[in-house]
Coordinates of C-alpha atoms in Angstrom, one line a residue:
M1 CA 17.1 -11.2 5.8
K2 CA 14.5 -13.6 4.5
I3 CA 15.0 -15.3 1.1
I4 CA 11.7 -15.5 -0.7
N5 CA 12.8 -17.0 -4.0
T6 CA 16.0 -18.5 -5.5
A7 CA 17.2 -19.1 -9.1
K8 CA 18.2 -22.6 -10.3
N9 CA 21.8 -21.8 -9.6
G10 CA 21.0 -21.1 -5.9
Q11 CA 21.3 -17.3 -6.2
P12 CA 18.6 -15.5 -4.1
V13 CA 16.4 -13.5 -6.6
M14 CA 13.8 -12.1 -4.1
V15 CA 14.8 -11.1 -0.6
L16 CA 13.1 -9.3 2.3
K17 CA 15.3 -7.2 4.5
S18 CA 14.7 -4.8 7.4
F19 CA 15.8 -1.2 7.0
D20 CA 18.7 -1.9 9.4
E21 CA 20.1 -4.6 7.0
L22 CA 20.2 -2.4 3.9
N23 CA 23.6 -1.4 2.5
D24 CA 24.3 1.9 0.8
D25 CA 23.5 0.7 -2.7
E26 CA 20.1 -0.6 -1.7
L27 CA 19.3 2.6 0.2
A28 CA 20.3 4.7 -2.9
M29 CA 18.1 2.6 -5.1
L30 CA 15.2 2.9 -2.7
G31 CA 15.6 6.7 -2.9
S32 CA 13.0 9.0 -1.4
D33 CA 11.0 5.9 -0.2
A34 CA 13.6 5.4 2.5
S35 CA 11.8 8.2 4.4
M36 CA 8.9 5.8 4.8
K37 CA 10.8 3.5 7.1
D38 CA 8.6 4.4 10.1
D39 CA 5.5 3.0 8.2
Y40 CA 7.0 -0.2 6.7
K41 CA 8.4 -3.4 8.3
N42 CA 10.7 -4.4 5.5
V43 CA 12.0 -3.9 2.0
R44 CA 11.7 -6.2 -1.0
I45 CA 14.9 -6.5 -3.2
Q46 CA 15.0 -8.3 -6.5
Y47 CA 18.2 -9.7 -8.0
N48 CA 18.9 -11.4 -11.3
K49 CA 20.4 -14.9 -11.4
N50 CA 23.9 -13.4 -11.5
G51 CA 23.4 -11.5 -8.2
E52 CA 23.0 -8.0 -9.7
M53 CA 20.4 -5.9 -8.0
L54 CA 17.4 -5.1 -10.2
H55 CA 14.8 -3.4 -8.0
V56 CA 14.2 -2.2 -4.5
A57 CA 10.7 -1.6 -3.2
L58 CA 8.9 -1.1 0.1
G59 CA 7.5 -4.3 1.7
D60 CA 4.9 -4.9 4.3
L61 CA 3.1 -2.1 6.2
K62 CA 3.4 -2.1 10.0
D63 CA 0.3 -3.2 11.9
D64 CA -0.6 0.2 13.3
V65 CA -0.4 1.8 9.8
E66 CA -2.6 -0.9 8.4
T67 CA -5.3 -0.2 10.9
K68 CA -5.0 3.6 10.4
N69 CA -5.4 3.2 6.6
A70 CA -8.3 0.7 7.0
E71 CA -10.7 3.3 8.4
Y72 CA -12.3 4.0 5.0
S73 CA -12.7 0.7 3.3
V74 CA -13.8 -0.7 0.0
L75 CA -17.2 -1.6 1.5
D76 CA -17.7 2.1 2.5
A77 CA -16.9 3.1 -1.1
M78 CA -19.4 0.6 -2.5
T79 CA -22.0 1.7 0.1
V80 CA -21.6 5.3 -1.1
L81 CA -21.8 4.3 -4.8
Y82 CA -24.6 1.8 -4.7
G83 CA -26.4 2.3 -1.3
K84 CA -29.8 3.8 -1.1
K85 CA -29.5 7.6 -0.8
G86 CA -30.5 9.1 2.5
T87 CA -29.9 5.9 4.6
K88 CA -27.8 5.8 7.7
E89 CA -25.2 3.5 6.1
V90 CA -24.5 5.9 3.2
A91 CA -24.3 8.9 5.6
S92 CA -21.9 7.1 7.9
A93 CA -19.7 6.0 5.0
K94 CA -19.6 9.6 3.7
K95 CA -18.6 10.8 7.2
R96 CA -15.8 8.2 7.3
Y97 CA -14.6 9.4 3.9
E98 CA -14.6 13.0 5.1
K99 CA -12.7 12.0 8.3
E100 CA -10.1 10.0 6.3
Y101 CA -9.5 12.5 3.4
G102 CA -10.4 15.8 4.9
T103 CA -13.0 16.7 2.3
K104 CA -16.6 15.7 1.6
V105 CA -17.4 13.3 -1.2
T106 CA -19.3 15.2 -3.9
T107 CA -22.2 14.0 -6.1
A108 CA -20.0 14.6 -9.2
Q109 CA -17.3 12.2 -7.8
I110 CA -20.0 9.6 -7.1
N111 CA -21.5 9.9 -10.6
A112 CA -18.0 9.8 -12.2
A113 CA -17.1 6.6 -10.3
K114 CA -20.4 5.0 -11.3
R115 CA -19.7 5.7 -14.9
V116 CA -16.3 4.1 -14.7
L117 CA -17.6 1.0 -12.9
G118 CA -20.9 0.7 -14.6

């Protein structure tokens, strides 16, 4: 257990715990997210200044999951949106998108994203 933040009265209000350290109440509040324990290192728990549990959420991703999720990056998305059509960079970014999400990016998706961002 790692205490991140404490209240003025000394009560921990933000705590990081591993899945092994969780008690039954914390697991119950985590709910269906508890099935993600293979992907996450820890769990964030918030308490009020009286020590009552307020919120339980998943914490940091494990290193192997972070690299798996980092294959299609924000830079690839920006390349697809604003890169010059027909270039190698745009084509490879679209291939990484297809590999990551299992479907090709469509022109309609690109145009819709440009309208939102532009």
